[in-house]
Coordinates of C-alpha atoms and ligand atoms in Angstrom, one line a residue:
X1 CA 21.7 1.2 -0.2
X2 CA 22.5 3.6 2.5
X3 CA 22.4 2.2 5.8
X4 CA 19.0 3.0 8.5
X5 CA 21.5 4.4 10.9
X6 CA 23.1 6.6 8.0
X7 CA 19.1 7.8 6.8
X8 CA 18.0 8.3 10.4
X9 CA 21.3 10.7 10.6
X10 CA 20.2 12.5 7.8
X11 CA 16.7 12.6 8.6
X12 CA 17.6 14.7 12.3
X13 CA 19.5 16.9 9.6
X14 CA 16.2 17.5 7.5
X15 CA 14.1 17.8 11.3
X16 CA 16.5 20.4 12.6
X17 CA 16.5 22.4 9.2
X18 CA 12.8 22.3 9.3
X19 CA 12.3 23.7 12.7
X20 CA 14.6 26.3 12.3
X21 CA 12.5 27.2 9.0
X22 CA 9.2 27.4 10.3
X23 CA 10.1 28.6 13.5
X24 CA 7.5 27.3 16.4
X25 CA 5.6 25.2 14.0
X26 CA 5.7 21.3 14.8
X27 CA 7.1 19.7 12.0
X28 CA 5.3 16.4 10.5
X29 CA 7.7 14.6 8.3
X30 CA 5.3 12.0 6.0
X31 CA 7.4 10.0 3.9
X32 CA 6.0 7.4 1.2
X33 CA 7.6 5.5 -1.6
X34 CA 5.2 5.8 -4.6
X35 CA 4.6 9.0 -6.7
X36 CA 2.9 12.4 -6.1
X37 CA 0.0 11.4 -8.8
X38 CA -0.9 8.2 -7.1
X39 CA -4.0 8.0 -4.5
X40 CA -1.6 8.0 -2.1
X41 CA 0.4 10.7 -3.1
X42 CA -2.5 12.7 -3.8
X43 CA -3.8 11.7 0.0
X44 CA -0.2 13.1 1.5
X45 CA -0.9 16.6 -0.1
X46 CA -4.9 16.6 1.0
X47 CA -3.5 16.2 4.8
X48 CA -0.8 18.4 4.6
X49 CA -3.2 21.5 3.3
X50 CA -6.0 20.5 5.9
X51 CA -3.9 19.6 8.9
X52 CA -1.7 23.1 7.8
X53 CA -5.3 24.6 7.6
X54 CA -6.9 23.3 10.9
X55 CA -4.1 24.0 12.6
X56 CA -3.5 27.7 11.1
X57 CA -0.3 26.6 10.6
X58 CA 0.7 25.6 14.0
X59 CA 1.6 22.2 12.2
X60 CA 4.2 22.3 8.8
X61 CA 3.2 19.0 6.6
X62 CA 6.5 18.1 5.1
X63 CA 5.3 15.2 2.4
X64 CA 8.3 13.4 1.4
X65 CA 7.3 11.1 -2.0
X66 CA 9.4 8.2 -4.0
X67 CA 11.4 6.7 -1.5
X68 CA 13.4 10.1 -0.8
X69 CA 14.0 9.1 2.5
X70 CA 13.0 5.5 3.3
X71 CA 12.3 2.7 0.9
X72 CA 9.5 -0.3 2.2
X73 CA 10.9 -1.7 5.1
X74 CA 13.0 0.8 6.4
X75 CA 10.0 3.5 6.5
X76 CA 8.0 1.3 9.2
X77 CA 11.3 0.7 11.5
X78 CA 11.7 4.6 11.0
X79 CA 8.6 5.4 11.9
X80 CA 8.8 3.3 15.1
X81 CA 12.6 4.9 15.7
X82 CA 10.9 8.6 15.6
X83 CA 13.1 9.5 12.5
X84 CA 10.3 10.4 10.9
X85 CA 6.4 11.2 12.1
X86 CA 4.3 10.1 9.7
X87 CA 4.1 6.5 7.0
X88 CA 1.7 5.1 5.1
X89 CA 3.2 1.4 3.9
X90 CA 1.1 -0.9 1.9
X91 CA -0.6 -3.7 4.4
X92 CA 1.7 -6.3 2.4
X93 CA 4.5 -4.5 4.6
X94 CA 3.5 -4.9 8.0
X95 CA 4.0 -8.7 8.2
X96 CA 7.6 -9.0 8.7
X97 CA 7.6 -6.6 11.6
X98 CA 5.3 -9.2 13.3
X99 CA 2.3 -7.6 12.6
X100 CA 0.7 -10.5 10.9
X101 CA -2.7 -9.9 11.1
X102 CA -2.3 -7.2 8.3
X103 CA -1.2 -10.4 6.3
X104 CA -4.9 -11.2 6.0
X105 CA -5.7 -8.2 3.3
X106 CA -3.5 -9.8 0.5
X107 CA -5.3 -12.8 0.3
X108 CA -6.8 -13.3 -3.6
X109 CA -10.0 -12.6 -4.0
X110 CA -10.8 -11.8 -0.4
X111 CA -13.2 -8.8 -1.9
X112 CA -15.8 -8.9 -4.2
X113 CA -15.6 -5.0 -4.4
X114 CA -15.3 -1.7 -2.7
X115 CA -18.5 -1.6 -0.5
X116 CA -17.0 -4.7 0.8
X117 CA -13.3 -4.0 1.2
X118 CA -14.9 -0.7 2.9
X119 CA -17.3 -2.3 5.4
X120 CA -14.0 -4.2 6.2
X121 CA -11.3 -1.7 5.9
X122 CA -13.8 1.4 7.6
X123 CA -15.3 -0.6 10.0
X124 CA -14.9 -2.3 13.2
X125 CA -12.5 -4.9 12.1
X126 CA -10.4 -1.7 10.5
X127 CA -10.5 -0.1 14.2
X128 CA -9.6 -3.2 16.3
X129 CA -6.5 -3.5 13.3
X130 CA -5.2 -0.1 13.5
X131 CA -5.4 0.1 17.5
X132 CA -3.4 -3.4 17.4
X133 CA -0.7 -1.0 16.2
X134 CA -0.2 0.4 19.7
X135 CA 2.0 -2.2 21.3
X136 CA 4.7 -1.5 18.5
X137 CA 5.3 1.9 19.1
X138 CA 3.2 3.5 16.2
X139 CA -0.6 4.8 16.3
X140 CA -2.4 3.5 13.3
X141 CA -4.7 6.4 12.2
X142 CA -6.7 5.0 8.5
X143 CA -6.7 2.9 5.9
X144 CA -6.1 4.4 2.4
X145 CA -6.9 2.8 -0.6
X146 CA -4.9 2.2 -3.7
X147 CA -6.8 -0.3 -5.4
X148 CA -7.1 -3.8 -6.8
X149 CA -3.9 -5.3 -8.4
X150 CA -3.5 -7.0 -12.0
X151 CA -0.2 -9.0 -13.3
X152 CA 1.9 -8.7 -15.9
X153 CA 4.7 -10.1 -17.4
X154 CA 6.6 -10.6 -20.5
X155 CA 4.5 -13.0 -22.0
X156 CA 0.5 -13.4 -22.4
X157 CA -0.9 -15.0 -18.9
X158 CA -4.2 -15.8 -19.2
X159 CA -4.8 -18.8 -17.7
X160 CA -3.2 -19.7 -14.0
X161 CA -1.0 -22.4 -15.5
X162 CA 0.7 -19.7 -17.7
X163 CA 2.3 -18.3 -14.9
X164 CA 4.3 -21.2 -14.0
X165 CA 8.4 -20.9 -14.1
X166 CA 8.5 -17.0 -14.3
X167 CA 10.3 -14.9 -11.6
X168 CA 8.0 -12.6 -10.3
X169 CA 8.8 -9.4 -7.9
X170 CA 6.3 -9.3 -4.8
X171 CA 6.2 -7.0 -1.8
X172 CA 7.7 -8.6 1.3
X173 CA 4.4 -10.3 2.4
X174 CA 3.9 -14.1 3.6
X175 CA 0.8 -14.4 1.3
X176 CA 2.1 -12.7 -1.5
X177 CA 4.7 -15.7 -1.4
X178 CA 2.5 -18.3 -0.7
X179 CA 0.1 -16.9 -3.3
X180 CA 2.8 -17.2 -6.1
X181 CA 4.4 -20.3 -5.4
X182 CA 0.9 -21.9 -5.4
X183 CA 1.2 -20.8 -9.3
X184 CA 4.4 -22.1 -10.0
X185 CA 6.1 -19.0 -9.9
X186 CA 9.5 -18.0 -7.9
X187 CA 8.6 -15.2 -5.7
X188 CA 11.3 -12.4 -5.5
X189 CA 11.0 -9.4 -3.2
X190 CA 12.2 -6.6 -5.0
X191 CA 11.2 -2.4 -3.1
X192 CA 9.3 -0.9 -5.5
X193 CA 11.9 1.7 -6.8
X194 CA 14.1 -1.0 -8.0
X195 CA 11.2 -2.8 -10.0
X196 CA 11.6 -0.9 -13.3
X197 CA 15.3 -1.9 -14.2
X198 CA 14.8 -5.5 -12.3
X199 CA 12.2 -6.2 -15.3
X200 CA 14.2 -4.0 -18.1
X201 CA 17.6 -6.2 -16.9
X202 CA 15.5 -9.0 -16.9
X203 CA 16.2 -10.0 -13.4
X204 CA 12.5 -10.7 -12.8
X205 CA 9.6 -11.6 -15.3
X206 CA 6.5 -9.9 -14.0
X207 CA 5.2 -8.4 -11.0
X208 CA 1.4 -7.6 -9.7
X209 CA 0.3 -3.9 -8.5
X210 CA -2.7 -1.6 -9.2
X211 CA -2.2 0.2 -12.4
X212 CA -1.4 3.9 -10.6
X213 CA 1.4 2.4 -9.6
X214 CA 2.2 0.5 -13.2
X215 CA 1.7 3.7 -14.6
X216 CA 3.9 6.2 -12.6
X217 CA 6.8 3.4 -11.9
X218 CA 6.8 2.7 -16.0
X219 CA 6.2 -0.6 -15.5
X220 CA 4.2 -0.9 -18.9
X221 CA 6.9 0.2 -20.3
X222 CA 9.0 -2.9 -19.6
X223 CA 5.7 -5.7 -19.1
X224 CA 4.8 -6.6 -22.7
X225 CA 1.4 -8.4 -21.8
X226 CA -1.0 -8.0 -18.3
X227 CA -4.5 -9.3 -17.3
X228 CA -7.0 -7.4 -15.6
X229 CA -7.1 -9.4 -12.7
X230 CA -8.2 -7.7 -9.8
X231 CA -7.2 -10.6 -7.8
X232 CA -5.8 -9.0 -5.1
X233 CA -5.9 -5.6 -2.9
X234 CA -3.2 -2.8 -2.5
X235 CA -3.9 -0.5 0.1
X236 CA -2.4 1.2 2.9
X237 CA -2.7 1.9 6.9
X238 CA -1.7 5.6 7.8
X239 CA 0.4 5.6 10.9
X240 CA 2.1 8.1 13.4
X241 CA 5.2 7.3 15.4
X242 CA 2.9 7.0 18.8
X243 CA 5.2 9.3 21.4
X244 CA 5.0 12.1 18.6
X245 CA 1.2 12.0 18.5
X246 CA 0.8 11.6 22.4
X247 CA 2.9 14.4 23.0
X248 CA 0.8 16.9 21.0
X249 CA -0.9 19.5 22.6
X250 CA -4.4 18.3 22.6
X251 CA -6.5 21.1 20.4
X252 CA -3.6 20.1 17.9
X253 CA -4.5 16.3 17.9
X254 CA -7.8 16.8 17.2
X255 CA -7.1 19.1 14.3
X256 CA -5.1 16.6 12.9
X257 CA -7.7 13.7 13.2
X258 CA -10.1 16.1 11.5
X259 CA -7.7 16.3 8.6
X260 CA -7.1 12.6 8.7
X261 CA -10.7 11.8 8.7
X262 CA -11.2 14.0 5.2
X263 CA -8.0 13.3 4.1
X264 CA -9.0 9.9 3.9
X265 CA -12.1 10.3 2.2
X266 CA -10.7 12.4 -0.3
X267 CA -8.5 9.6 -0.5
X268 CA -11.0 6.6 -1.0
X269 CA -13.1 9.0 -3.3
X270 CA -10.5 9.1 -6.0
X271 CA -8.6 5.8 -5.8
X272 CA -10.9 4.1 -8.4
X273 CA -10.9 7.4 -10.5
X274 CA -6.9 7.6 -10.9
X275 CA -6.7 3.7 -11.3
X276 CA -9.6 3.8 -14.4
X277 CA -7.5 6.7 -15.6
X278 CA -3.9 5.2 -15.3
X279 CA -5.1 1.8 -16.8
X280 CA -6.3 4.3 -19.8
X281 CA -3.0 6.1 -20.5
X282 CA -1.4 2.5 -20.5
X283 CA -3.4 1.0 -22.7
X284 CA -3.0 4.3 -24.9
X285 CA 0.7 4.6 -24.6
X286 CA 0.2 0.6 -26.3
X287 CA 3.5 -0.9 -24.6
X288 CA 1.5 -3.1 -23.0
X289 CA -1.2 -5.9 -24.0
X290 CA -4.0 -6.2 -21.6
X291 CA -6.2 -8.7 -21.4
X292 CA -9.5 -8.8 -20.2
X293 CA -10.6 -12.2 -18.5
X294 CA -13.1 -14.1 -19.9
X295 CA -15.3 -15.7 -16.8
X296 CA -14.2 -18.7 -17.4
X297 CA -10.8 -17.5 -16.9
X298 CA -11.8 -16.0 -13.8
X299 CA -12.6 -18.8 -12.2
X300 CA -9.7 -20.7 -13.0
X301 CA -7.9 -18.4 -11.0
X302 CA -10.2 -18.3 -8.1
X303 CA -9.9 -22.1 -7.7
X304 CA -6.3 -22.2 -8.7
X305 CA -5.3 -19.5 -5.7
X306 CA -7.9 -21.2 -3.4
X307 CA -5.2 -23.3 -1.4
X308 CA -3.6 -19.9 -0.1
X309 CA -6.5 -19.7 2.0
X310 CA -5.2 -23.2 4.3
X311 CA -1.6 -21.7 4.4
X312 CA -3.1 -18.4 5.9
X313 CA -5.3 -19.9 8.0
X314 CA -2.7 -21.5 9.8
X315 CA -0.7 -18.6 10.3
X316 CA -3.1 -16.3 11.2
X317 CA -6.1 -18.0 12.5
X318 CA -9.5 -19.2 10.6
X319 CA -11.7 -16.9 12.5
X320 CA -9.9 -13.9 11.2
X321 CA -11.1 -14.6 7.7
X322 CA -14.4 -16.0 8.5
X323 CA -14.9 -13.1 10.2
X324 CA -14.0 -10.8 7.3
X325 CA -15.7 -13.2 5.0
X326 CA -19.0 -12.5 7.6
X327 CA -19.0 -8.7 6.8
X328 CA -17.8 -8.7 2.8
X329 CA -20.6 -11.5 2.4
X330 CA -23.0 -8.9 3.5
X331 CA -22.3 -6.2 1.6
X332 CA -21.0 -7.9 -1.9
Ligands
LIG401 C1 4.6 -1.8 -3.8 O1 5.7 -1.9 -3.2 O2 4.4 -2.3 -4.9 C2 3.6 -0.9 -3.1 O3 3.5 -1.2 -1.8 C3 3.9 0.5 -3.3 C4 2.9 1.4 -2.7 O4 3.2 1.9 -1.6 O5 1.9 1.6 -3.3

């Protein structure tokens, strides 16, 4: 892997080229590490032709998709660096740059369904998250969904117990860990790009995401069996390197939230859409078994992952998830 120092280099290259391009358009780099036909790749190119739009092309979009520039970690210390404007990392990845709060969103079965994780994720607790952001250099500007997460492996896993002994790949989150070594399993953080030939070498058994990203990373191409889960969330906060955005003229901020604000529900609109449809092509393509849980299975699950709840507590404070638990009880 090529050094930050050696990207960030590169990156200046790519800034300077772009300038000179467009002439006195402000460039926005927006890097992100999953695929164009993802909800979040998808989202990237619904900003870019608004904000290019609102901003009569004041503003050039440069969306930068599959890791081309940064891959998980690096992306959020390069936005914070300035060597590129614009990320959107997956809330699992905000947790080791001490953001811990975030860590709260990848706790199982912490919503019973979208009008929940919405009045969450779109709501005050949302706002007070993304403006939490400020202190570290970066603006938080939305939450984007992807959508709810289902394991697979390379053998059946229907109950919890199943699960024990395999080597599964997580994003770098504290939950995530806790969450599979409460089933037996040995976590292994592995960037996304990588997660293909980890499972085809056989370096790692299984590995959890929504099925856009199964899909496009041809993961079911490698994971013989999966259950439809939907034990935990994958989504994303959109964020701006903070002395970028306060250095744009005014009229040119506010263009940009528009397009932000619609990108985002563009965004949101279709996430459930592209994950029914990837999960249809999967089960199509037949590489992959995928079982549907019975409810008794369900709740084997739910009780079996309850115990993550004490370890996150303690990290992060009770009153954080009592008082998501308080809205998503409302609205389940
Ligand atoms: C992953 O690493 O599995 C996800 O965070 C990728 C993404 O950004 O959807």
């Amino acid at each position: 892997m090529k050094s930050l120092a050696a990207l960030i280099i590169a990156t200046l290259g790519l800034l300077l080229a772009g300038q000179s391009q467009a002439g006195e358009a402000i460039v926005l780099r927006f890097s992100h590490v999953v695929a164009p036909d993802t909800p979040k790749g998808l989202g990237a190119e619904k900003f870019k032709e608004l904000a290019e739009r609102y901003t009569q092309g004041r503003v050039k979009v440069e969306v930068y998709p599959l890791a081309q520039l940064y891959r998980d970690q690096e992306e959020l210390e390069a936005v914070q660096l300035g060597a590129v404007e614009m990320v959107a990392p997956s809330l699992a990845k905000f947790g080791p740059l001490g953001i811990k709060e975030f860590e709260v969103f990848d706790l199982p079965y912490l919503f019973p369904g979208w009008a929940a994780l919405h009045a969450v994720t779109q709501g005050t607790i949302g706002k007070e998250l993304l403006a939490g952001l400020d202190s570290k250099g970066i603006r938080g500007l939305a939450f984007w969904d992807n959508g709810f997460k289902i394991m697979s492996a390379n053998r059946p896993i229907h109950m919890p117990q199943d699960l024990a002994g395999l080597r599964m790949r997580i994003q770098p989150s504290r939950v995530l860990q806790a969450q599979m070594k409460t089933l037996g399993v040995v976590p292994q953080i592995i960037p996304l790009p990588a997660v293909h030939q980890a499972l085809e070498m056989g370096v790692t058994d299984g590995t959890e995401n929504p099925p856009s990203n199964m899909l496009v990373q041809r993961l079911s191409e490698v994971q013989p069996h999966a259950t439809l889960s939907n034990h935990g969330y994958l989504g994303y906060a959109v964020i701006v390197n903070k002395a970028f955005w306060d250095g744009l003229p005014r009229d040119i901020r506010s263009a940009l939230e528009r397009a932000m604000s619609e990108a985002t529900q563009y965004t949101n609109r279709i996430a459930e859409t592209a994950n029914a449809e990837a999960l249809a092509k999967m089960k199509a393509a037949g590489t992959t078994l995928f079982h549907e849980q019975t409810s008794a299975e369900r709740e084997a699950w739910i009780k079996a992952l309850e115990p993550v709840y004490a370890d996150v507590a303690a990290r992060i404070g009770k009153d954080r998830i009592d008082a998501i638990r308080a809205v998503t009880g409302l609205t389940q």
